[in-house]
Short mmCIF file of C-alpha atoms in Angstrom, two decimals:
data_model
loop_
_atom_site.label_atom_id
_atom_site.label_comp_id
_atom_site.label_asym_id
_atom_site.label_seq_id
_atom_site.Cartn_x
_atom_site.Cartn_y
_atom_site.Cartn_z
CA MET F 2 0.00 0.00 0.00
CA LYS F 3 1.35 3.40 -0.95
CA ALA F 4 2.10 5.98 1.70
CA CYS F 5 -0.86 8.32 2.11
CA PRO F 6 -1.01 12.03 2.75
CA GLY F 7 -1.58 13.16 6.32
CA PRO F 8 -5.39 13.27 6.79
CA ARG F 9 -6.05 10.12 4.80
CA GLU F 10 -3.30 8.24 6.63
CA PHE F 11 -4.85 9.20 9.96
CA VAL F 12 -8.36 8.15 8.96
CA THR F 13 -7.21 4.84 7.47
CA GLY F 14 -5.05 3.92 10.45
CA ALA F 15 -7.64 5.02 12.98
CA LEU F 16 -10.31 2.90 11.30
CA VAL F 17 -8.01 -0.12 11.33
CA LEU F 18 -7.27 0.29 15.03
CA ILE F 19 -10.75 1.27 16.19
CA PHE F 20 -12.56 -1.32 14.09
CA GLY F 21 -10.12 -3.99 15.20
CA VAL F 22 -10.40 -2.93 18.84
CA HIS F 23 -14.16 -2.62 19.11
CA GLY F 24 -14.93 -5.43 16.69
CA ALA F 25 -12.54 -7.54 18.74
CA ALA F 26 -13.39 -5.96 22.11
CA SER F 27 -9.72 -5.39 22.62
CA PHE F 28 -6.75 -3.23 23.70
CA ALA F 29 -3.12 -2.67 23.52
CA GLN F 30 0.17 -3.88 24.59
CA GLY F 31 3.22 -1.81 25.50
CA ALA F 32 3.89 1.43 23.73
CA GLN F 33 6.65 1.22 21.18
CA GLY F 34 7.55 4.81 21.87
CA VAL F 35 9.67 6.91 19.56
CA GLN F 36 9.52 10.58 18.77
CA PRO F 37 7.24 11.48 15.85
CA PRO F 38 9.31 11.18 12.68
CA GLY F 39 10.39 14.29 10.86
CA PRO F 40 10.50 14.37 7.04
CA ALA F 41 14.17 13.41 6.84
CA ALA F 42 13.80 10.49 9.24
CA ALA F 43 10.69 9.38 7.38
CA ALA F 44 12.42 9.26 4.02
CA GLU F 45 15.29 7.31 5.53
CA ALA F 46 13.08 4.76 7.31
CA ARG F 47 10.45 4.16 4.63
CA PRO F 48 12.25 1.36 2.71
CA GLN F 49 12.33 -0.72 5.91
CA LEU F 50 8.59 -0.45 6.50
CA PRO F 51 6.42 -2.85 4.45
CA SER F 52 2.96 -1.33 4.06
CA GLY F 53 -0.36 -2.87 3.14
CA PHE F 54 -3.21 -5.10 4.25
CA HIS F 55 -2.55 -8.85 4.30
CA PRO F 56 -5.67 -10.88 5.18
CA GLY F 57 -5.90 -14.65 5.33
CA VAL F 58 -7.59 -17.63 6.98
CA ARG F 59 -6.19 -20.70 8.70
CA THR F 60 -8.19 -23.93 8.83
CA PHE F 61 -6.92 -26.79 10.98
CA VAL F 62 -8.19 -30.15 12.19
CA SER F 63 -6.59 -31.45 15.41
CA LEU F 64 -6.71 -34.91 16.97
CA THR F 65 -5.70 -35.29 20.62
CA ASP F 66 -5.78 -37.89 23.38
CA ASN F 67 -6.64 -35.29 26.07
CA ILE F 68 -8.92 -32.56 24.78
CA PHE F 69 -9.64 -30.94 28.18
CA LEU F 70 -6.12 -31.35 29.67
CA GLU F 71 -7.25 -33.74 32.43
CA PRO F 72 -5.28 -36.22 34.55
CA ASP F 73 -4.68 -39.69 33.07
CA THR F 74 -7.49 -41.26 35.10
CA THR F 75 -10.19 -39.02 33.62
CA LYS F 76 -8.85 -37.78 30.27
CA ASN F 77 -10.79 -38.13 27.05
CA GLY F 78 -9.58 -37.89 23.48
CA GLY F 79 -11.31 -36.04 20.70
CA THR F 80 -11.15 -33.89 17.61
CA PHE F 81 -11.53 -30.14 17.22
CA VAL F 82 -11.59 -27.83 14.22
CA GLU F 83 -10.17 -24.29 14.09
CA VAL F 84 -11.12 -21.73 11.45
CA SER F 85 -9.37 -18.44 12.14
CA PRO F 86 -9.44 -15.43 9.79
CA TYR F 87 -6.50 -13.08 10.34
CA LEU F 88 -5.24 -9.69 9.21
CA SER F 89 -1.82 -8.08 9.23
CA ALA F 90 -1.75 -4.35 8.39
CA ARG F 91 1.09 -1.85 8.17
CA GLY F 92 1.05 1.76 7.05
CA TYR F 93 3.57 4.56 7.13
CA SER F 94 3.95 8.18 6.01
CA PRO F 95 5.79 11.17 7.49
CA ARG F 96 2.59 12.09 9.33
CA GLY F 97 1.44 8.70 10.55
CA ALA F 98 2.28 5.05 11.12
CA TYR F 99 0.34 2.04 12.31
CA SER F 100 0.89 -1.68 12.85
CA LEU F 101 -1.83 -4.25 13.50
CA ASP F 102 -1.96 -8.03 13.85
CA TYR F 103 -5.35 -9.58 14.47
CA GLN F 104 -6.93 -13.02 14.35
CA LEU F 105 -10.44 -14.21 15.13
CA ARG F 106 -10.12 -17.74 16.48
CA ASN F 107 -13.11 -20.09 16.22
CA PHE F 108 -13.20 -23.67 17.49
CA TRP F 109 -15.66 -26.55 17.02
CA LEU F 110 -15.56 -29.81 18.97
CA PRO F 111 -17.63 -32.28 16.92
CA THR F 112 -16.97 -35.17 19.31
CA GLU F 113 -18.34 -33.10 22.21
CA GLY F 114 -21.02 -31.21 20.29
CA GLU F 115 -19.58 -27.89 21.55
CA SER F 116 -18.10 -24.76 20.06
CA SER F 117 -16.08 -21.78 21.23
CA LEU F 118 -16.32 -18.86 18.84
CA ALA F 119 -14.92 -15.35 18.44
CA ARG F 120 -11.75 -15.49 20.52
CA HIS F 121 -10.07 -12.22 19.64
CA GLU F 122 -6.31 -11.80 19.52
CA LEU F 123 -5.07 -8.33 18.64
CA ASN F 124 -1.86 -6.37 18.90
CA GLY F 125 -2.04 -2.86 17.44
CA ALA F 126 -0.21 0.45 17.68
CA GLY F 127 -0.51 3.72 15.82
CA ARG F 128 0.93 7.23 15.78
CA PHE F 129 -0.71 10.04 13.82
CA ALA F 130 -0.16 13.77 13.36
CA LEU F 131 -3.35 15.71 14.10
CA VAL F 132 -2.30 19.36 13.76
CA GLY F 133 0.94 20.26 12.01
CA ASP F 134 4.01 18.73 13.64
CA ARG F 135 2.92 19.68 17.14
CA ILE F 136 -0.22 17.75 18.08
CA TRP F 137 -0.05 13.95 17.78
CA LEU F 138 -2.08 10.93 18.80
CA ASP F 139 -0.78 7.55 19.97
CA ALA F 140 -3.15 4.58 19.99
CA LEU F 141 -2.52 1.13 21.48
CA ALA F 142 -4.68 -1.98 21.41
CA TYR F 143 -4.27 -5.46 22.84
CA SER F 144 -6.55 -8.44 23.28
CA GLY F 145 -5.50 -11.95 24.22
CA SER F 146 -6.05 -15.06 26.32
CA VAL F 147 -4.51 -15.99 29.67
CA SER F 148 -4.43 -19.07 31.88
CA THR F 149 -6.58 -18.04 34.82
CA SER F 150 -4.95 -20.32 37.40
CA ALA F 151 -1.29 -21.29 37.78
CA THR F 152 -2.29 -24.65 39.28
CA GLY F 153 -4.94 -25.51 36.71
CA PRO F 154 -4.02 -27.06 33.37
CA VAL F 155 -1.78 -24.32 31.93
CA ALA F 156 -1.39 -24.12 28.14
CA ILE F 157 1.54 -22.82 26.09
CA ASP F 158 -1.11 -21.29 23.81
CA PRO F 159 -4.03 -20.26 26.09
CA GLY F 160 -5.97 -19.03 23.06
CA ALA F 161 -6.43 -22.64 21.92
CA ALA F 162 -7.35 -24.06 25.35
CA PHE F 163 -10.86 -25.15 26.37
CA VAL F 164 -10.30 -25.04 30.14
CA ASN F 165 -8.59 -22.65 32.57
CA ARG F 166 -8.79 -19.83 30.03
CA GLY F 167 -9.53 -16.16 30.64
CA SER F 168 -9.42 -13.04 28.48
CA TYR F 169 -7.73 -9.65 28.71
CA ARG F 170 -8.21 -6.52 26.62
CA ARG F 171 -7.04 -2.94 26.80
CA LEU F 172 -7.45 0.18 24.68
CA GLU F 173 -5.34 3.30 25.20
CA LEU F 174 -5.47 6.68 23.45
CA SER F 175 -2.88 9.35 24.10
CA PRO F 176 -3.04 12.79 22.47
CA TYR F 177 -0.07 15.05 23.14
CA LEU F 178 1.53 18.37 22.28
CA LEU F 179 5.17 18.31 21.22
CA THR F 180 7.28 21.40 20.57
CA ARG F 181 10.99 22.06 20.15
CA SER F 182 13.03 25.18 20.75
CA ASP F 183 16.72 25.00 19.87
CA ARG F 184 17.92 21.93 21.81
CA THR F 185 14.97 21.77 24.22
CA THR F 186 11.96 19.48 23.71
CA TYR F 187 8.64 20.13 25.49
CA GLU F 188 5.82 17.60 25.76
CA LEU F 189 2.37 17.74 27.35
CA ARG F 190 0.46 14.44 27.21
CA TYR F 191 -2.88 12.98 28.28
CA ARG F 192 -3.41 9.20 28.40
CA VAL F 193 -6.72 7.43 28.86
CA ALA F 194 -7.11 3.66 28.93
CA THR F 195 -9.93 1.21 29.54
CA THR F 196 -9.27 -2.38 30.53
CA GLY F 197 -11.48 -5.44 30.80
CA GLY F 198 -11.44 -9.20 30.87
CA SER F 199 -12.26 -12.21 32.97
CA ALA F 200 -10.79 -10.61 36.11
CA SER F 201 -12.62 -7.33 35.56
CA GLU F 202 -12.92 -6.38 39.24
CA ALA F 203 -9.12 -6.38 39.60
CA LEU F 204 -8.72 -4.23 36.48
CA ALA F 205 -9.10 -0.47 36.27
CA ARG F 206 -12.12 0.31 34.13
CA LEU F 207 -10.57 3.76 33.59
CA ASP F 208 -6.89 4.70 33.82
CA GLN F 209 -6.07 8.38 33.26
CA ARG F 210 -2.66 10.04 33.24
CA VAL F 211 -1.46 13.58 32.65
CA SER F 212 2.25 14.17 32.15
CA ALA F 213 4.57 17.02 31.20
CA SER F 214 8.28 17.08 30.41
CA ALA F 215 10.97 19.43 29.19
CA GLY F 216 14.68 19.10 28.57
CA THR F 217 17.58 18.37 26.25
CA LEU F 218 17.99 14.64 27.02
CA ALA F 219 16.84 13.71 23.49
CA ASP F 220 19.51 15.94 21.94
CA PRO F 221 22.44 13.79 20.75
CA GLY F 222 24.90 16.67 21.06
CA GLY F 223 26.04 18.84 23.92
CA LEU F 224 28.29 18.12 26.84
CA TRP F 225 25.54 18.63 29.45
CA ASN F 226 21.89 17.56 29.21
CA TRP F 227 19.00 18.15 31.54
CA GLY F 228 15.38 17.13 31.91
CA VAL F 229 12.39 17.54 34.21
CA ALA F 230 9.23 15.44 34.06
CA GLY F 231 6.10 14.82 36.08
CA GLU F 232 3.05 12.57 35.86
CA THR F 233 -0.15 12.03 37.81
CA GLN F 234 -2.22 8.86 37.41
CA ARG F 235 -5.73 7.97 38.58
CA ARG F 236 -7.14 4.43 38.31
CA GLU F 237 -10.87 3.86 38.77
CA PHE F 238 -12.02 0.37 39.75
CA SER F 239 -15.47 -1.10 40.30
CA GLN F 240 -17.31 -0.32 43.53
CA ASP F 241 -16.18 3.34 43.21
CA ILE F 242 -12.60 2.59 44.28
CA THR F 243 -9.97 5.06 43.04
CA LEU F 244 -6.20 4.99 43.52
CA ASP F 245 -3.73 7.76 42.64
CA ARG F 246 -0.03 7.89 41.85
CA GLN F 247 2.23 10.92 41.31
CA ILE F 248 5.88 11.14 40.31
CA ALA F 249 8.28 14.00 39.52
CA THR F 250 11.89 13.61 38.36
CA GLY F 251 14.81 15.91 37.63
CA THR F 252 17.71 14.57 35.54
CA LEU F 253 21.19 15.91 34.78
CA GLY F 254 23.36 14.20 32.17
CA TYR F 255 27.05 14.57 31.29
CA ARG F 256 28.69 13.15 28.16
CA VAL F 257 32.01 11.69 29.32
CA VAL F 258 33.06 10.71 25.79
CA PRO F 259 30.97 10.88 22.58
CA ASN F 260 29.46 7.42 23.09
CA VAL F 261 29.10 7.41 26.91
CA ARG F 262 26.73 9.53 28.99
CA VAL F 263 26.23 9.38 32.76
CA LEU F 264 23.04 10.55 34.43
CA GLY F 265 21.99 11.63 37.91
CA THR F 266 18.37 11.87 39.05
CA LEU F 267 16.29 13.06 41.98
CA THR F 268 12.75 11.65 42.15
CA TRP F 269 9.75 12.34 44.35
CA GLU F 270 6.97 9.74 44.25
CA ARG F 271 3.68 9.02 45.97
CA ILE F 272 1.60 5.84 45.55
CA GLU F 273 -1.72 5.91 47.37
CA GLY F 274 -2.10 2.93 49.70
CA LEU F 275 1.53 1.84 49.43
CA PHE F 276 3.42 2.49 52.68
CA ASN F 277 7.00 1.83 53.71
CA SER F 278 8.13 0.49 57.08
CA ARG F 279 7.92 4.01 58.55
CA GLY F 280 4.31 4.44 57.49
CA GLU F 281 5.12 6.89 54.67
CA ASP F 282 3.36 6.81 51.29
CA SER F 283 5.67 9.33 49.56
CA GLY F 284 9.24 10.58 49.55
CA PHE F 285 12.37 11.61 47.65
CA GLY F 286 15.09 9.34 46.32
CA PRO F 287 18.33 9.67 44.31
CA GLY F 288 19.31 7.70 41.23
CA ALA F 289 22.08 7.23 38.66
CA GLY F 290 22.37 5.83 35.17
CA ILE F 291 24.71 5.27 32.24
CA GLU F 292 24.22 5.05 28.47
CA TRP F 293 26.77 3.44 26.15
CA THR F 294 26.38 3.49 22.36
CA PRO F 295 29.65 2.32 20.78
CA SER F 296 28.04 1.79 17.35
CA ALA F 297 24.73 1.90 15.51
CA ARG F 298 24.41 -1.86 16.12
CA LEU F 299 25.02 -1.94 19.87
CA ARG F 300 23.40 0.04 22.67
CA ALA F 301 23.46 -0.53 26.44
CA THR F 302 21.81 1.35 29.29
CA ALA F 303 21.59 0.83 33.04
CA SER F 304 20.02 2.74 35.93
CA TYR F 305 19.55 2.38 39.66
CA GLY F 306 17.54 4.46 42.08
CA HIS F 307 16.06 4.49 45.55
CA ARG F 308 12.43 5.34 46.19
CA TYR F 309 10.61 5.68 49.48
CA TYR F 310 9.45 2.04 49.22
CA GLY F 311 12.83 0.57 48.21
CA PRO F 312 15.26 0.17 45.30
CA VAL F 313 14.35 0.31 41.60
CA GLY F 314 16.55 -0.41 38.61
CA ALA F 315 16.73 -1.27 34.94
CA ALA F 316 19.26 -2.52 32.39
CA ARG F 317 19.00 -3.06 28.66
CA ILE F 318 21.27 -4.30 25.86
CA THR F 319 20.36 -4.44 22.17
CA TYR F 320 22.55 -5.69 19.34
CA THR F 321 21.70 -6.30 15.69
CA ALA F 322 24.12 -7.55 13.04
CA GLY F 323 23.52 -8.58 9.43
CA ARG F 324 21.59 -11.79 10.15
CA SER F 325 21.20 -11.90 13.94
CA THR F 326 19.63 -9.80 16.67
CA LEU F 327 19.87 -9.87 20.45
CA GLY F 328 17.91 -8.15 23.19
CA PHE F 329 18.30 -8.30 26.98
CA GLU F 330 16.20 -6.46 29.54
CA PHE F 331 15.97 -6.30 33.32
CA ASP F 332 13.81 -4.07 35.46
CA ARG F 333 12.64 -3.82 39.06
CA ALA F 334 9.78 -1.42 39.74
CA ILE F 335 6.33 -0.92 41.20
CA ASN F 336 3.86 -1.43 38.34
CA THR F 337 0.39 0.11 38.33
CA ASP F 338 -0.48 -1.14 34.85
CA SER F 339 -2.03 -4.57 34.23
CA ARG F 340 -0.31 -5.00 30.86
CA LEU F 341 3.01 -5.07 32.75
CA SER F 342 1.75 -7.54 35.38
CA LEU F 343 0.79 -9.93 32.55
CA GLY F 344 4.42 -10.21 31.53
CA THR F 345 4.01 -10.44 27.77
CA LEU F 346 7.25 -10.92 25.81
CA ASP F 347 7.69 -8.83 22.67
CA ALA F 348 10.76 -9.75 20.60
CA ALA F 349 10.60 -6.50 18.62
CA SER F 350 10.62 -4.34 21.74
CA LEU F 351 13.36 -6.40 23.40
CA THR F 352 15.65 -5.89 20.40
CA GLY F 353 15.09 -2.11 20.33
CA ALA F 354 12.57 -1.93 17.48
CA SER F 355 9.77 0.61 17.40
CA LEU F 356 6.69 1.44 15.38
CA THR F 357 8.59 3.54 12.83
CA LEU F 358 11.95 1.76 13.01
CA PRO F 359 11.24 -1.99 12.92
CA ASN F 360 13.73 -4.82 13.22
CA SER F 361 13.79 -6.58 9.84
CA ILE F 362 15.21 -9.79 11.34
CA VAL F 363 12.40 -10.04 13.91
CA ASN F 364 9.87 -9.32 11.15
CA ALA F 365 11.29 -12.16 9.04
CA LEU F 366 11.21 -14.56 12.00
CA ALA F 367 7.60 -13.59 12.78
CA ALA F 368 6.59 -14.16 9.15
CA GLN F 369 7.84 -17.75 9.48
CA GLY F 370 5.93 -18.31 12.72
CA LEU F 371 9.02 -18.45 14.95
CA THR F 372 7.80 -15.55 17.09
CA PRO F 373 4.07 -14.91 17.65
CA SER F 374 2.55 -11.75 16.20
CA VAL F 375 0.24 -11.46 19.23
CA GLN F 376 2.27 -12.23 22.34
CA ASN F 377 0.93 -14.69 24.90
CA ALA F 378 0.83 -13.61 28.53
CA ILE F 379 3.31 -15.33 30.84
CA ALA F 380 1.67 -14.67 34.21
CA GLN F 381 -1.21 -16.94 35.22
CA GLY F 382 -3.84 -15.53 37.56
CA PHE F 383 -1.82 -12.35 38.15
CA MET F 384 -3.87 -9.80 36.23
CA THR F 385 -4.43 -6.54 38.11
CA ASP F 386 -4.01 -2.76 37.94
CA ALA F 387 -3.31 -2.64 41.68
CA ALA F 388 0.31 -1.85 42.58
CA VAL F 389 2.57 -4.86 42.05
CA LEU F 390 6.28 -5.17 42.80
CA GLY F 391 7.68 -6.70 39.63
CA LYS F 392 11.16 -8.00 38.81
CA ARG F 393 11.54 -9.04 35.20
CA THR F 394 14.45 -10.44 33.20
CA ALA F 395 14.10 -11.34 29.53
CA LEU F 396 16.49 -12.41 26.77
CA PHE F 397 15.79 -12.90 23.08
CA TYR F 398 18.12 -14.07 20.32
CA GLY F 399 17.16 -14.49 16.68
CA LEU F 400 19.16 -15.70 13.68
CA GLN F 401 17.87 -15.55 10.11
CA GLY F 402 19.96 -17.45 7.58
CA ILE F 403 19.35 -18.57 4.03
CA HIS F 404 18.38 -22.15 4.93
CA HIS F 405 18.12 -21.91 8.72
CA ALA F 406 16.40 -19.73 11.32
CA ILE F 407 16.69 -19.88 15.12
CA THR F 408 15.00 -18.13 18.03
CA LEU F 409 15.93 -18.48 21.71
CA THR F 410 13.92 -16.87 24.50
CA ALA F 411 14.56 -16.96 28.26
CA PHE F 412 12.71 -15.08 30.97
CA MET F 413 12.10 -14.69 34.69
CA LEU F 414 9.10 -12.86 36.11
CA ASP F 415 8.92 -12.34 39.88
CA GLU F 416 5.81 -10.54 41.14
CA SER F 417 4.52 -9.74 44.62
CA SER F 418 1.31 -8.01 45.61
CA THR F 419 1.42 -4.86 47.75
CA GLY F 420 -0.93 -3.43 50.36
CA GLN F 421 -3.10 -2.03 47.56
CA ALA F 422 -4.29 -5.53 46.62
CA ALA F 423 -6.35 -5.83 49.82
CA ALA F 424 -8.47 -2.85 48.71
CA ILE F 425 -9.28 -4.30 45.24
CA PRO F 426 -11.82 -7.15 45.06
CA GLY F 427 -10.47 -10.10 43.08
CA ALA F 428 -6.86 -8.85 43.02
CA PHE F 429 -4.17 -11.49 43.49
CA VAL F 430 -2.63 -11.46 46.97
CA GLY F 431 0.72 -13.16 47.42
CA ASP F 432 3.77 -13.87 45.30
CA GLN F 433 4.54 -15.72 42.10
CA VAL F 434 7.80 -16.47 40.27
CA ILE F 435 7.93 -17.80 36.70
CA TYR F 436 11.03 -19.10 34.90
CA GLY F 437 10.90 -20.07 31.26
CA PHE F 438 12.86 -21.00 28.16
CA ALA F 439 11.72 -21.49 24.56
CA ALA F 440 13.61 -22.45 21.40
CA ARG F 441 12.63 -22.76 17.73
CA TYR F 442 14.68 -24.07 14.82
CA LEU F 443 13.49 -23.84 11.22
CA ARG F 444 15.12 -25.66 8.30
CA ARG F 445 14.19 -24.73 4.75
CA PHE F 446 14.18 -27.39 2.02
CA GLY F 447 14.04 -25.74 -1.37
CA ALA F 448 11.79 -22.76 -2.03
CA ARG F 449 8.52 -24.31 -0.79
CA THR F 450 9.08 -26.52 2.24
CA THR F 451 10.09 -25.86 5.86
CA VAL F 452 10.37 -28.04 8.96
CA THR F 453 10.28 -26.49 12.44
CA LEU F 454 11.43 -28.03 15.72
CA GLY F 455 10.49 -26.36 19.00
CA GLY F 456 10.64 -26.79 22.73
CA ASP F 457 9.28 -24.91 25.76
CA ALA F 458 9.94 -25.28 29.48
CA ARG F 459 8.34 -23.21 32.20
CA GLN F 460 8.14 -23.31 35.99
CA THR F 461 5.70 -21.32 38.11
CA ARG F 462 5.96 -21.38 41.88
CA SER F 463 4.54 -19.47 44.81
CA ASP F 464 5.68 -19.61 48.43
CA SER F 465 2.48 -17.93 49.61
CA GLY F 466 0.29 -20.24 47.53
CA GLY F 467 2.26 -23.40 48.31
CA TYR F 468 2.42 -24.68 44.74
CA ARG F 469 4.87 -25.40 41.93
CA THR F 470 3.84 -26.00 38.33
CA ASP F 471 6.25 -27.34 35.67
CA LEU F 472 5.14 -27.19 32.04
CA TYR F 473 6.99 -28.78 29.12
CA SER F 474 6.16 -28.86 25.43
CA ALA F 475 7.82 -30.22 22.26
CA LEU F 476 6.81 -29.39 18.68
CA LEU F 477 7.47 -30.75 15.18
CA GLU F 478 5.84 -28.84 12.30
CA PHE F 479 5.90 -29.23 8.52
CA GLN F 480 4.81 -26.56 6.02
CA SER F 481 4.79 -26.63 2.23
CA SER F 482 3.58 -23.94 -0.14
CA LEU F 483 0.96 -25.09 -2.65
CA THR F 484 0.72 -21.78 -4.48
CA ARG F 485 2.00 -18.26 -3.91
CA THR F 486 -0.89 -17.60 -1.50
CA SER F 487 -1.59 -20.99 0.09
CA ALA F 488 0.25 -23.60 2.12
CA VAL F 489 -0.43 -26.95 3.75
CA VAL F 490 0.60 -27.24 7.41
CA GLY F 491 0.88 -30.28 9.67
CA GLY F 492 2.48 -31.05 12.99
CA LEU F 493 2.82 -32.98 16.23
CA ARG F 494 2.94 -31.50 19.72
CA PHE F 495 3.43 -33.13 23.10
CA THR F 496 2.74 -31.25 26.35
CA ALA F 497 3.23 -32.39 29.96
CA GLN F 498 2.49 -30.64 33.24
CA ARG F 499 3.89 -31.70 36.61
CA GLY F 500 4.04 -30.03 40.01
CA ASP F 501 3.30 -29.93 43.71
CA GLY F 502 0.39 -28.75 45.83
CA ALA F 503 -2.90 -28.30 43.99
CA THR F 504 -1.28 -28.44 40.52
CA VAL F 505 -3.14 -30.50 37.92
CA ILE F 506 -0.96 -33.27 36.43
CA TYR F 507 -1.62 -34.00 32.77
CA ASP F 508 -0.13 -35.16 29.46
CA GLN F 509 -1.38 -34.33 25.98
CA ALA F 510 -0.37 -35.60 22.56
CA LEU F 511 -1.79 -33.67 19.63
CA ALA F 512 -1.60 -34.01 15.85
CA TYR F 513 -2.88 -31.28 13.55
CA GLY F 514 -3.07 -30.44 9.88
CA GLY F 515 -4.70 -27.90 7.64
CA LEU F 516 -4.43 -25.09 5.13
CA ASP F 517 -3.31 -21.47 5.36
CA PHE F 518 -4.76 -19.16 2.68
CA ARG F 519 -3.51 -15.60 2.16
CA PHE F 520 -5.62 -13.27 0.05
#
């Protein structure tokens, strides 16, 4: 699809996002934030951004010995059919960009006489210029499936499960004013989000934020840089419960050498209902950080700070070469956003990609099915907008060769509820730690045929809940193109769950086959 002029680009992208969101009852995953592109940046980035609408439909028949993921003593085999239309859309111009991946999953169980229709999976983001180069709009949309209990039968793909499955959706709109004067950038932003799903009482039906910032931190030149920023957040839950959060930060940066900058910060923060050992719900804290950019391929950042409730920190490394890409991320923070408590893994974000500057290697791996276009949630039963102490570590590596492709993913998600959880009906109270590893290897035979091998291992445990759940899965998949727009797909998958406490023990063997049509 050709790049469109400003107004038309906005209307087209907005319709894609809004129709997909409301037709799918959905919302958005993490912002892929970059500054709005100027004309020069746009012209430079455009060749990397494939535009257009790419619809299709997948039709599969699956045969399994354990259709409802039950223990050996009670399990029953059966057959189910999936017919899932999907759409991938990309658009870009100097005044707007959008990205959307959506599928409508429909399942029939002829052996049981049951059906499960209209399971929406959506991941969308957009950025559009509204007035000149000063007033912009960001839009985010996400909808997906989650395993509602960590001790129930957990699935690697919750969207295809018939038990222990819940839903999550979020829509966020964010208009903002952006101006620049010499080296200084000023931004005034309003964010509004609505969230829903199977744990609706623990989710904020309305999340509003107002933020303002000014400074020269985005300026690549200059020996000294500075910045000030502030944000206030209000979350509204059911039963007329509201919770507020405010934060203000001052930052001073110094460029030691051209590719190294050190930062110092002073932050004041208040989180309603979150008290430290001295009974305080607000306070000041210092922080420090470093940025290292030795080349266009490699970038590393790290920061550490102290808040009134304890330490916070983050570290990130991204590296992209000709055929491989690597991303590492660690953070420790108090999260008041349910999309963060879900712990979704996004390979594009981990490797430093954004809406207007994508990672071509990750895109190629996603096109071959080695990374999902709509990310599955990691956390089971931990879906809340109440304050959560989260510690997250994630690593992604991808290699795209001529005849081979590899993806490796490792993660750790450690979450603990805070005193806010007691005030929110249905919010998870306790702790949960999840470790996981996933690998995919694709081998291409000629121009039409590929074979994929995959494996997943995941452990979920909770000291407060007294359980441990171990989940393992192995995959063998075959795909061969019939025509330029159609392919036949078949595969075998074995899944096993073990554990302690109330964890359900089950095994499942599954064989599937079908057709993938692209229009």
